[in-house]
Amino acid sequence: MELTFCGAAGTVTGSKYLVKTGGEQFLVDCGLFQGLKELQLRNWNTPPFNPRDIHAVLLTHAHIDHSGYIPLLVKNGFKGKIYCSPATADLCSILLPDSAHIQEEEALRANKYGYTKHHPALPLYTREDADAALKHFFTVPFGHDFSLTDSFSFRLQHAGHILGASMVRIFAEHTSILFSGDIGRMNDEIMKAPHPIDTIDYLVLESTYGDRLHDEKNPIDQLAQIVNRISERGGVLVIPAFAVGRAQNILYYLHQLKRMRRIADLPIYLDSPMAISATELFWKYSNEHHLSLALAKEVCDSATYINTPEESKHITEIAGPKIIISASGMITAGRVLHHIKTFANDEKNGILLTGYQAEGTRGAKLAAGEKQIKLLGETVSINAEVCELKNTSAHADYAEILTWLKKFKKAPREVFLTHGEQKAALAMQQHIEDTLGWKAKIPQYLETVSL
Ligand SMILES: [Zn+2]
């Protein structure tokens, strides 16, 4: 069996693993590279496989850095099925058309403002490509084995992280490999903990927070301070949030704070059609999280949903303090761009970053204290207070991952560390060796290993 690391090697995006076994080829995850320009350009490269030759795709979860290449795969000839959990399929039906839309908009803008070397700038894929790709999805329940050929089977297991998130365990040639996908928190208020694993031959493990521990501060306390500070000075708080997962966490925290009367009863706008749809899925998949149906509904009702672009523009005109939750979380695209452009200039206002900010993104620039960023073809001055909400990550930190690894009954034959910047992967390697005495390898982009 051969395993090729076609993405998320030395970086956190572009998850894509090629497995060759028994004369067939499979992909585990099929994500887009995001962040730095040089990474994004990889999305345009010819991949080290022919999409026509791929038998099936096994998808860990819906985040675009794991699923966003699927429309291109289908456009380029993939004929097989994409296997995933039911919630992942539902989320992909929201996220993939949106990803196409973002790329179409970006190409339009690049042409309009002339910030492209390509004439005309083209989207990586279109809305039609995304819709066509969704027809290939096939859902499977957690915890059951599925055979795809005489010699290849797989099983999904809960990973926490976001709705539908799975680890993918494959069995072929008397060998098992577990792809961790993105691993959630061990004690999350909303999502359940990742499934414990006892034995596995090979482990492909994410290392996003391999060099960091999450702040122990309670995010609810921090959020209360920030909201109170900004509302007391009459400002607007813009919260860029990932539409899936993070936006729901923030809504939950704000709901709790209002219920405890720890913040004023400010209007909260959820300005992201995707986040609205993802919030509604919380009722449908209530077995995947800790919230009761009644509480999930109350949380959903605590915000005004902004569906159309006109409504989105209108909320900037409503006077007075307010909270706007909008995507994308790293300020790479979406309606949050307009809100940052409108509100960043005024020092009364606040911008609250709420999650991992990949290198090269506007979010990372704001987090690093940059006072000017480029956005929608303009340079925008950042005078608003920029803060970061700690400890809201949907990823386990290295200590939590070690806690999960300690439950293994024996060491895997080999551990491959992926889905982390080089520094994080190196630190995770050291932690694994120091704590468990296991050797872990950090594969290079496009490296192939024989198992
Ligand atoms: Zn993820």
Tab-separated table of C-alpha atoms and ligand atoms in Angstrom:
chain	number	residue	atom	x	y	z
A	1	MET	CA	0.000	0.000	0.000
A	2	GLU	CA	1.228	3.474	-0.844
A	3	LEU	CA	0.245	6.711	0.841
A	4	THR	CA	0.961	10.096	-0.760
A	5	PHE	CA	0.587	13.351	1.133
A	6	CYS	CA	-1.014	15.622	-1.482
A	7	GLY	CA	-1.783	18.378	1.012
A	8	ALA	CA	-1.765	19.436	4.675
A	9	ALA	CA	1.937	18.505	4.763
A	10	GLY	CA	3.903	21.245	6.523
A	11	THR	CA	0.787	23.417	6.473
A	12	VAL	CA	-2.766	23.359	7.811
A	13	THR	CA	-4.752	23.443	4.596
A	14	GLY	CA	-5.255	21.367	1.451
A	15	SER	CA	-5.864	18.041	3.253
A	16	LYS	CA	-5.678	15.351	0.592
A	17	TYR	CA	-4.227	11.858	0.982
A	18	LEU	CA	-3.860	9.395	-1.879
A	19	VAL	CA	-3.996	5.718	-0.938
A	20	LYS	CA	-2.987	3.167	-3.586
A	21	THR	CA	-3.866	-0.415	-2.791
A	22	GLY	CA	-5.013	-3.554	-4.638
A	23	GLY	CA	-4.785	-1.814	-8.011
A	24	GLU	CA	-7.192	0.947	-6.870
A	25	GLN	CA	-6.700	4.529	-5.779
A	26	PHE	CA	-8.635	6.282	-3.008
A	27	LEU	CA	-8.528	9.778	-1.633
A	28	VAL	CA	-9.019	10.589	2.007
A	29	ASP	CA	-10.149	14.222	2.115
A	30	CYS	CA	-10.035	16.491	-0.873
A	31	GLY	CA	-9.445	19.980	0.456
A	32	LEU	CA	-8.440	23.355	-0.877
A	33	PHE	CA	-5.206	25.093	0.013
A	34	GLN	CA	-5.955	28.402	1.699
A	35	GLY	CA	-3.979	31.286	3.153
A	36	LEU	CA	-0.622	32.230	1.615
A	37	LYS	CA	-0.735	33.002	-2.095
A	38	GLU	CA	1.911	30.358	-2.861
A	39	LEU	CA	-0.309	27.775	-1.170
A	40	GLN	CA	-3.446	28.922	-2.970
A	41	LEU	CA	-1.618	28.584	-6.284
A	42	ARG	CA	-1.225	24.858	-5.582
A	43	ASN	CA	-4.982	24.515	-6.148
A	44	TRP	CA	-4.283	25.222	-9.821
A	45	ASN	CA	-1.506	22.610	-10.145
A	46	THR	CA	-2.114	19.273	-11.816
A	47	PRO	CA	-2.523	16.846	-8.889
A	48	PRO	CA	-0.318	13.730	-8.621
A	49	PHE	CA	-3.276	11.539	-9.660
A	50	ASN	CA	-5.803	11.451	-12.455
A	51	PRO	CA	-9.276	12.195	-11.018
A	52	ARG	CA	-10.714	9.606	-13.428
A	53	ASP	CA	-8.655	6.894	-11.729
A	54	ILE	CA	-9.856	7.602	-8.203
A	55	HIS	CA	-12.238	4.870	-7.042
A	56	ALA	CA	-13.761	6.822	-4.120
A	57	VAL	CA	-13.226	9.738	-1.767
A	58	LEU	CA	-13.577	9.310	1.997
A	59	LEU	CA	-14.286	12.636	3.617
A	60	THR	CA	-13.502	13.406	7.264
A	61	HIS	CA	-15.552	16.602	7.528
A	62	ALA	CA	-17.033	19.527	5.688
A	63	HIS	CA	-14.501	22.321	6.265
A	64	ILE	CA	-13.307	23.661	2.924
A	65	ASP	CA	-9.656	22.840	3.620
A	66	HIS	CA	-10.837	19.194	3.666
A	67	SER	CA	-13.649	19.222	1.087
A	68	GLY	CA	-13.179	22.278	-1.142
A	69	TYR	CA	-11.284	20.540	-3.961
A	70	ILE	CA	-14.121	18.053	-4.596
A	71	PRO	CA	-15.901	20.172	-7.264
A	72	LEU	CA	-12.645	20.404	-9.208
A	73	LEU	CA	-12.072	16.670	-8.847
A	74	VAL	CA	-15.528	15.993	-10.303
A	75	LYS	CA	-15.079	18.630	-13.005
A	76	ASN	CA	-11.838	16.878	-14.017
A	77	GLY	CA	-13.418	13.463	-14.448
A	78	PHE	CA	-13.933	11.790	-11.058
A	79	LYS	CA	-16.819	9.323	-11.441
A	80	GLY	CA	-16.937	7.610	-8.045
A	81	LYS	CA	-18.726	8.265	-4.775
A	82	ILE	CA	-17.785	10.571	-1.930
A	83	TYR	CA	-18.428	8.786	1.368
A	84	CYS	CA	-19.055	10.791	4.521
A	85	SER	CA	-21.332	11.163	7.530
A	86	PRO	CA	-24.867	12.562	7.028
A	87	ALA	CA	-24.070	15.876	8.756
A	88	THR	CA	-20.928	16.284	6.640
A	89	ALA	CA	-23.003	15.848	3.472
A	90	ASP	CA	-25.540	18.418	4.704
A	91	LEU	CA	-22.796	20.883	5.582
A	92	CYS	CA	-21.057	20.338	2.235
A	93	SER	CA	-24.298	21.154	0.461
A	94	ILE	CA	-24.025	24.568	2.165
A	95	LEU	CA	-20.261	25.055	2.013
A	96	LEU	CA	-19.319	23.868	-1.488
A	97	PRO	CA	-21.747	26.120	-3.407
A	98	ASP	CA	-20.578	28.964	-1.180
A	99	SER	CA	-16.944	28.164	-1.910
A	100	ALA	CA	-17.770	28.291	-5.633
A	101	HIS	CA	-19.581	31.584	-5.119
A	102	ILE	CA	-16.589	33.070	-3.289
A	103	GLN	CA	-14.314	32.072	-6.149
A	104	GLU	CA	-16.659	33.467	-8.778
A	105	GLU	CA	-16.902	36.739	-6.829
A	106	GLU	CA	-13.144	36.893	-6.357
A	107	ALA	CA	-12.588	36.400	-10.111
A	108	LEU	CA	-15.190	39.091	-10.869
A	109	ARG	CA	-13.570	41.514	-8.452
A	110	ALA	CA	-10.078	40.746	-9.730
A	111	ASN	CA	-11.280	41.557	-13.242
A	112	LYS	CA	-13.161	44.658	-12.127
A	113	TYR	CA	-10.320	46.168	-10.119
A	114	GLY	CA	-7.584	44.763	-12.339
A	115	TYR	CA	-5.637	43.071	-9.522
A	116	THR	CA	-4.874	39.959	-11.524
A	117	LYS	CA	-2.030	38.734	-13.665
A	118	HIS	CA	-4.474	36.527	-15.581
A	119	HIS	CA	-6.817	38.010	-18.173
A	120	PRO	CA	-9.526	37.298	-17.548
A	121	ALA	CA	-9.197	35.899	-14.022
A	122	LEU	CA	-11.234	32.671	-13.804
A	123	PRO	CA	-12.767	30.918	-10.796
A	124	LEU	CA	-11.269	27.572	-9.801
A	125	TYR	CA	-14.786	26.172	-10.166
A	126	THR	CA	-18.308	27.445	-10.496
A	127	ARG	CA	-21.601	27.001	-8.695
A	128	GLU	CA	-22.625	24.438	-11.360
A	129	ASP	CA	-19.444	22.442	-10.669
A	130	ALA	CA	-20.262	22.453	-6.946
A	131	ASP	CA	-23.849	21.325	-7.588
A	132	ALA	CA	-22.599	18.529	-9.849
A	133	ALA	CA	-20.140	17.412	-7.173
A	134	LEU	CA	-22.873	17.159	-4.538
A	135	LYS	CA	-24.563	14.427	-6.597
A	136	HIS	CA	-21.601	12.145	-5.837
A	137	PHE	CA	-22.106	12.264	-2.061
A	138	PHE	CA	-23.100	9.049	-0.310
A	139	THR	CA	-23.707	9.043	3.422
A	140	VAL	CA	-22.770	6.300	5.870
A	141	PRO	CA	-23.447	6.044	9.606
A	142	PHE	CA	-20.697	6.187	12.202
A	143	GLY	CA	-19.137	3.035	13.607
A	144	HIS	CA	-19.944	0.578	10.775
A	145	ASP	CA	-17.534	-1.071	8.346
A	146	PHE	CA	-18.149	-0.543	4.631
A	147	SER	CA	-16.410	-2.546	1.920
A	148	LEU	CA	-15.659	-0.667	-1.276
A	149	THR	CA	-13.730	-3.475	-2.968
A	150	ASP	CA	-12.833	-7.078	-2.030
A	151	SER	CA	-9.790	-5.792	-0.198
A	152	PHE	CA	-10.679	-2.285	0.976
A	153	SER	CA	-13.052	-1.193	3.694
A	154	PHE	CA	-13.464	1.806	5.957
A	155	ARG	CA	-15.237	3.029	9.070
A	156	LEU	CA	-16.098	6.511	10.333
A	157	GLN	CA	-15.699	7.423	13.988
A	158	HIS	CA	-16.664	10.619	15.779
A	159	ALA	CA	-13.926	13.232	15.935
A	160	GLY	CA	-15.828	15.995	17.786
A	161	HIS	CA	-14.624	19.239	16.124
A	162	ILE	CA	-17.785	20.176	14.140
A	163	LEU	CA	-21.054	18.466	13.252
A	164	GLY	CA	-20.389	15.335	11.255
A	165	ALA	CA	-16.627	15.374	11.822
A	166	SER	CA	-15.139	11.910	11.515
A	167	MET	CA	-11.928	10.047	11.764
A	168	VAL	CA	-11.587	7.666	8.845
A	169	ARG	CA	-10.215	4.217	9.609
A	170	ILE	CA	-9.305	2.201	6.532
A	171	PHE	CA	-8.464	-1.500	6.260
A	172	ALA	CA	-6.551	-2.883	3.295
A	173	GLU	CA	-3.837	-5.517	2.813
A	174	HIS	CA	-4.293	-6.642	6.463
A	175	THR	CA	-3.274	-3.160	7.535
A	176	SER	CA	-5.236	-0.404	9.210
A	177	ILE	CA	-4.662	3.337	8.905
A	178	LEU	CA	-6.484	5.970	10.905
A	179	PHE	CA	-6.800	9.449	9.442
A	180	SER	CA	-7.614	11.653	12.401
A	181	GLY	CA	-9.149	14.479	10.369
A	182	ASP	CA	-9.464	17.454	12.690
A	183	ILE	CA	-9.665	16.371	16.304
A	184	GLY	CA	-12.050	18.221	18.605
A	185	ARG	CA	-11.686	19.197	22.246
A	186	MET	CA	-11.776	16.699	25.078
A	187	ASN	CA	-14.165	18.795	27.220
A	188	ASP	CA	-16.139	21.049	24.942
A	189	GLU	CA	-19.309	22.739	26.157
A	190	ILE	CA	-21.062	21.981	22.881
A	191	MET	CA	-19.390	19.210	20.878
A	192	LYS	CA	-18.796	15.705	22.193
A	193	ALA	CA	-15.265	14.365	22.736
A	194	PRO	CA	-13.372	12.466	20.000
A	195	HIS	CA	-13.921	8.705	19.935
A	196	PRO	CA	-11.204	6.753	21.784
A	197	ILE	CA	-9.072	4.438	19.645
A	198	ASP	CA	-7.414	1.288	20.968
A	199	THR	CA	-5.205	-0.069	18.216
A	200	ILE	CA	-4.216	1.004	14.738
A	201	ASP	CA	-1.239	0.144	12.512
A	202	TYR	CA	-0.622	3.635	11.128
A	203	LEU	CA	-1.880	6.988	12.290
A	204	VAL	CA	-2.106	10.171	10.224
A	205	LEU	CA	-2.516	12.800	12.905
A	206	GLU	CA	-3.346	16.500	12.739
A	207	SER	CA	-0.991	18.874	14.562
A	208	THR	CA	-2.614	22.309	14.215
A	209	TYR	CA	-1.896	23.174	17.843
A	210	GLY	CA	1.186	20.957	18.214
A	211	ASP	CA	3.135	23.834	19.732
A	212	ARG	CA	0.404	25.453	21.780
A	213	LEU	CA	-1.890	24.952	24.719
A	214	HIS	CA	-5.224	26.666	24.675
A	215	ASP	CA	-5.594	29.502	27.108
A	216	GLU	CA	-7.286	28.253	30.253
A	217	LYS	CA	-9.358	31.405	30.554
A	218	ASN	CA	-13.036	30.867	30.216
A	219	PRO	CA	-14.051	32.330	26.832
A	220	ILE	CA	-17.389	33.418	28.310
A	221	ASP	CA	-15.645	35.696	30.855
A	222	GLN	CA	-13.390	37.175	28.176
A	223	LEU	CA	-16.304	37.716	25.829
A	224	ALA	CA	-18.271	39.503	28.587
A	225	GLN	CA	-15.387	41.930	29.172
A	226	ILE	CA	-14.955	42.676	25.487
A	227	VAL	CA	-18.668	43.157	24.780
A	228	ASN	CA	-19.106	45.396	27.839
A	229	ARG	CA	-16.039	47.507	27.018
A	230	ILE	CA	-17.159	48.135	23.452
A	231	SER	CA	-20.849	48.640	24.160
A	232	GLU	CA	-20.082	51.124	26.992
A	233	ARG	CA	-18.293	53.356	24.529
A	234	GLY	CA	-21.128	53.014	22.017
A	235	GLY	CA	-19.153	50.890	19.556
A	236	VAL	CA	-19.964	48.083	17.194
A	237	LEU	CA	-18.370	44.679	17.695
A	238	VAL	CA	-17.644	42.784	14.492
A	239	ILE	CA	-16.956	39.103	15.037
A	240	PRO	CA	-15.516	37.312	12.002
A	241	ALA	CA	-16.444	33.704	12.625
A	242	PHE	CA	-16.267	30.444	10.733
A	243	ALA	CA	-19.828	29.846	9.625
A	244	VAL	CA	-19.765	26.252	10.721
A	245	GLY	CA	-18.997	25.608	14.354
A	246	ARG	CA	-17.496	28.863	15.535
A	247	ALA	CA	-20.510	31.075	14.759
A	248	GLN	CA	-22.710	28.685	16.758
A	249	ASN	CA	-20.243	28.686	19.699
A	250	ILE	CA	-20.218	32.474	19.806
A	251	LEU	CA	-24.013	32.619	19.660
A	252	TYR	CA	-24.195	30.117	22.504
A	253	TYR	CA	-21.796	32.183	24.662
A	254	LEU	CA	-23.652	35.424	23.930
A	255	HIS	CA	-26.943	33.742	24.741
A	256	GLN	CA	-25.558	32.522	28.083
A	257	LEU	CA	-24.209	35.998	28.901
A	258	LYS	CA	-27.524	37.651	28.134
A	259	ARG	CA	-29.371	35.049	30.170
A	260	MET	CA	-27.084	35.717	33.142
A	261	ARG	CA	-27.496	39.475	32.524
A	262	ARG	CA	-23.737	39.856	32.312
A	263	ILE	CA	-23.962	41.898	29.100
A	264	ALA	CA	-26.490	44.461	27.908
A	265	ASP	CA	-29.310	43.259	25.695
A	266	LEU	CA	-27.594	44.417	22.481
A	267	PRO	CA	-28.904	43.400	19.098
A	268	ILE	CA	-26.994	40.440	17.670
A	269	TYR	CA	-26.971	39.955	13.910
A	270	LEU	CA	-25.941	36.671	12.365
A	271	ASP	CA	-24.964	37.923	8.940
A	272	SER	CA	-24.095	34.780	7.048
A	273	PRO	CA	-26.659	32.642	5.249
A	274	MET	CA	-24.313	29.717	5.680
A	275	ALA	CA	-24.013	30.209	9.413
A	276	ILE	CA	-27.811	30.399	9.608
A	277	SER	CA	-28.201	27.093	7.753
A	278	ALA	CA	-25.429	25.491	9.823
A	279	THR	CA	-27.122	26.676	13.021
A	280	GLU	CA	-30.357	25.020	11.921
A	281	LEU	CA	-28.492	21.718	11.450
A	282	PHE	CA	-27.818	21.733	15.191
A	283	TRP	CA	-31.399	20.646	15.732
A	284	LYS	CA	-31.220	17.941	13.101
A	285	TYR	CA	-28.070	16.360	14.539
A	286	SER	CA	-28.741	16.802	18.233
A	287	ASN	CA	-27.093	13.433	19.035
A	288	GLU	CA	-23.710	14.904	18.034
A	289	HIS	CA	-23.576	17.632	20.698
A	290	HIS	CA	-24.456	18.305	24.325
A	291	LEU	CA	-27.156	20.978	23.909
A	292	SER	CA	-30.784	20.052	24.478
A	293	LEU	CA	-33.169	20.735	21.615
A	294	ALA	CA	-34.831	23.498	23.656
A	295	LEU	CA	-31.520	25.208	24.414
A	296	ALA	CA	-30.340	24.820	20.798
A	297	LYS	CA	-33.524	26.562	19.711
A	298	GLU	CA	-33.138	29.377	22.254
A	299	VAL	CA	-29.551	29.944	21.102
A	300	CYS	CA	-30.676	30.083	17.477
A	301	ASP	CA	-33.434	32.560	18.353
A	302	SER	CA	-31.050	34.910	20.155
A	303	ALA	CA	-29.838	36.508	16.911
A	304	THR	CA	-31.476	38.325	14.033
A	305	TYR	CA	-30.739	36.379	10.870
A	306	ILE	CA	-29.551	38.441	7.946
A	307	ASN	CA	-30.206	36.656	4.702
A	308	THR	CA	-29.910	39.068	1.797
A	309	PRO	CA	-27.025	41.376	0.851
A	310	GLU	CA	-29.479	44.321	1.095
A	311	GLU	CA	-30.296	43.448	4.709
A	312	SER	CA	-26.582	43.076	5.322
A	313	LYS	CA	-25.929	46.611	4.077
A	314	HIS	CA	-28.896	47.879	6.100
A	315	ILE	CA	-27.470	46.725	9.444
A	316	THR	CA	-24.461	48.994	8.957
A	317	GLU	CA	-26.908	51.915	8.920
A	318	ILE	CA	-28.694	51.037	12.175
A	319	ALA	CA	-27.256	53.329	14.843
A	320	GLY	CA	-26.020	52.258	18.254
A	321	PRO	CA	-23.957	49.459	19.737
A	322	LYS	CA	-24.493	46.059	18.239
A	323	ILE	CA	-22.795	42.767	17.594
A	324	ILE	CA	-22.347	41.463	14.071
A	325	ILE	CA	-21.262	37.863	13.608
A	326	SER	CA	-20.253	37.273	10.021
A	327	ALA	CA	-18.090	34.943	7.926
A	328	SER	CA	-15.398	34.249	6.969
A	329	GLY	CA	-13.487	33.675	10.178
A	330	MET	CA	-10.085	34.645	8.783
A	331	ILE	CA	-11.512	37.654	6.851
A	332	THR	CA	-10.542	36.003	3.577
A	333	ALA	CA	-13.951	36.446	1.926
A	334	GLY	CA	-17.660	36.886	2.545
A	335	ARG	CA	-19.788	39.647	4.002
A	336	VAL	CA	-17.434	40.279	6.888
A	337	LEU	CA	-15.209	42.139	4.413
A	338	HIS	CA	-17.826	44.891	4.117
A	339	HIS	CA	-18.271	45.116	7.866
A	340	ILE	CA	-14.511	45.401	8.434
A	341	LYS	CA	-14.339	48.089	5.746
A	342	THR	CA	-17.213	50.005	7.396
A	343	PHE	CA	-16.270	49.684	11.061
A	344	ALA	CA	-12.459	49.220	11.230
A	345	ASN	CA	-11.756	52.902	10.906
A	346	ASP	CA	-13.419	54.017	14.147
A	347	GLU	CA	-11.591	53.435	17.417
A	348	LYS	CA	-14.894	53.042	19.305
A	349	ASN	CA	-15.497	49.771	17.496
A	350	GLY	CA	-14.017	46.354	18.010
A	351	ILE	CA	-13.008	43.400	15.851
A	352	LEU	CA	-12.982	40.113	17.688
A	353	LEU	CA	-10.999	37.271	16.117
A	354	THR	CA	-12.302	33.932	17.249
A	355	GLY	CA	-10.169	31.150	15.937
A	356	TYR	CA	-7.092	29.948	14.116
A	357	GLN	CA	-5.785	32.579	11.715
A	358	ALA	CA	-3.750	30.907	8.952
A	359	GLU	CA	-0.538	32.567	7.833
A	360	GLY	CA	-1.053	35.163	5.134
A	361	THR	CA	-4.731	35.821	5.874
A	362	ARG	CA	-6.089	39.234	6.835
A	363	GLY	CA	-7.066	37.733	10.177
A	364	ALA	CA	-3.422	36.809	10.862
A	365	LYS	CA	-2.362	40.346	9.885
A	366	LEU	CA	-4.850	41.893	12.308
A	367	ALA	CA	-3.754	39.483	15.042
A	368	ALA	CA	-0.146	40.561	14.430
A	369	GLY	CA	-1.172	44.189	14.993
A	370	GLU	CA	-0.956	45.462	11.399
A	371	LYS	CA	-2.600	48.866	11.130
A	372	GLN	CA	-3.521	48.705	7.467
A	373	ILE	CA	-4.898	45.846	5.431
A	374	LYS	CA	-5.909	45.488	1.823
A	375	LEU	CA	-9.537	44.582	1.295
A	376	LEU	CA	-12.000	44.852	-1.608
A	377	GLY	CA	-9.387	46.624	-3.712
A	378	GLU	CA	-8.690	49.293	-1.044
A	379	THR	CA	-6.315	49.898	1.836
A	380	VAL	CA	-8.281	50.012	5.089
A	381	SER	CA	-6.902	51.594	8.293
A	382	ILE	CA	-7.426	49.571	11.420
A	383	ASN	CA	-8.256	51.954	14.271
A	384	ALA	CA	-10.823	49.706	15.946
A	385	GLU	CA	-9.703	47.633	18.925
A	386	VAL	CA	-8.602	44.212	17.699
A	387	CYS	CA	-8.943	41.421	20.236
A	388	GLU	CA	-8.751	37.664	20.134
A	389	LEU	CA	-11.080	35.359	21.976
A	390	LYS	CA	-8.938	32.605	23.440
A	391	ASN	CA	-9.876	29.031	24.089
A	392	THR	CA	-12.694	28.744	21.561
A	393	SER	CA	-10.816	26.494	19.190
A	394	ALA	CA	-12.549	23.453	17.735
A	395	HIS	CA	-9.141	21.722	17.633
A	396	ALA	CA	-7.570	19.825	20.496
A	397	ASP	CA	-4.287	21.367	21.694
A	398	TYR	CA	-1.193	19.175	22.056
A	399	ALA	CA	-2.007	18.169	25.626
A	400	GLU	CA	-5.510	17.093	24.630
A	401	ILE	CA	-4.128	15.120	21.688
A	402	LEU	CA	-1.663	13.401	24.025
A	403	THR	CA	-4.572	12.549	26.357
A	404	TRP	CA	-6.353	10.966	23.392
A	405	LEU	CA	-3.204	9.104	22.255
A	406	LYS	CA	-2.620	7.714	25.755
A	407	LYS	CA	-5.812	5.688	25.377
A	408	PHE	CA	-4.249	3.654	22.536
A	409	LYS	CA	-3.477	0.136	23.791
A	410	LYS	CA	-0.212	0.042	21.848
A	411	ALA	CA	1.896	2.356	19.746
A	412	PRO	CA	1.052	2.547	16.049
A	413	ARG	CA	3.837	1.275	13.792
A	414	GLU	CA	4.244	4.809	12.556
A	415	VAL	CA	2.654	8.193	13.161
A	416	PHE	CA	2.571	10.814	10.395
A	417	LEU	CA	2.072	14.373	11.539
A	418	THR	CA	0.135	16.536	9.138
A	419	HIS	CA	-2.210	19.528	9.209
A	420	GLY	CA	0.166	21.810	11.095
A	421	GLU	CA	2.624	24.561	10.247
A	422	GLN	CA	6.196	23.199	10.311
A	423	LYS	CA	6.847	24.615	13.804
A	424	ALA	CA	3.690	23.059	15.243
A	425	ALA	CA	4.383	19.664	13.650
A	426	LEU	CA	7.967	19.655	14.998
A	427	ALA	CA	6.753	20.503	18.492
A	428	MET	CA	4.080	17.784	18.325
A	429	GLN	CA	6.726	15.282	17.219
A	430	GLN	CA	8.778	16.154	20.305
A	431	HIS	CA	5.783	15.951	22.663
A	432	ILE	CA	4.861	12.508	21.306
A	433	GLU	CA	8.392	11.244	21.714
A	434	ASP	CA	8.822	12.726	25.218
A	435	THR	CA	5.443	11.636	26.559
A	436	LEU	CA	4.786	8.336	24.795
A	437	GLY	CA	8.202	7.324	23.455
A	438	TRP	CA	6.723	6.950	19.947
A	439	LYS	CA	8.513	8.045	16.798
A	440	ALA	CA	6.528	10.361	14.563
A	441	LYS	CA	7.372	11.440	11.032
A	442	ILE	CA	6.604	14.788	9.395
A	443	PRO	CA	5.983	14.046	5.714
A	444	GLN	CA	6.828	16.518	2.971
A	445	TYR	CA	4.334	17.818	0.453
A	446	LEU	CA	3.825	15.120	-2.237
A	447	GLU	CA	5.989	12.599	-0.367
A	448	THR	CA	4.963	8.956	-0.831
A	449	VAL	CA	5.502	6.274	1.806
A	450	SER	CA	5.055	2.498	1.485
A	451	LEU	CA	3.120	0.872	4.297
B	1	ZN	ZN	-11.866	21.406	10.345
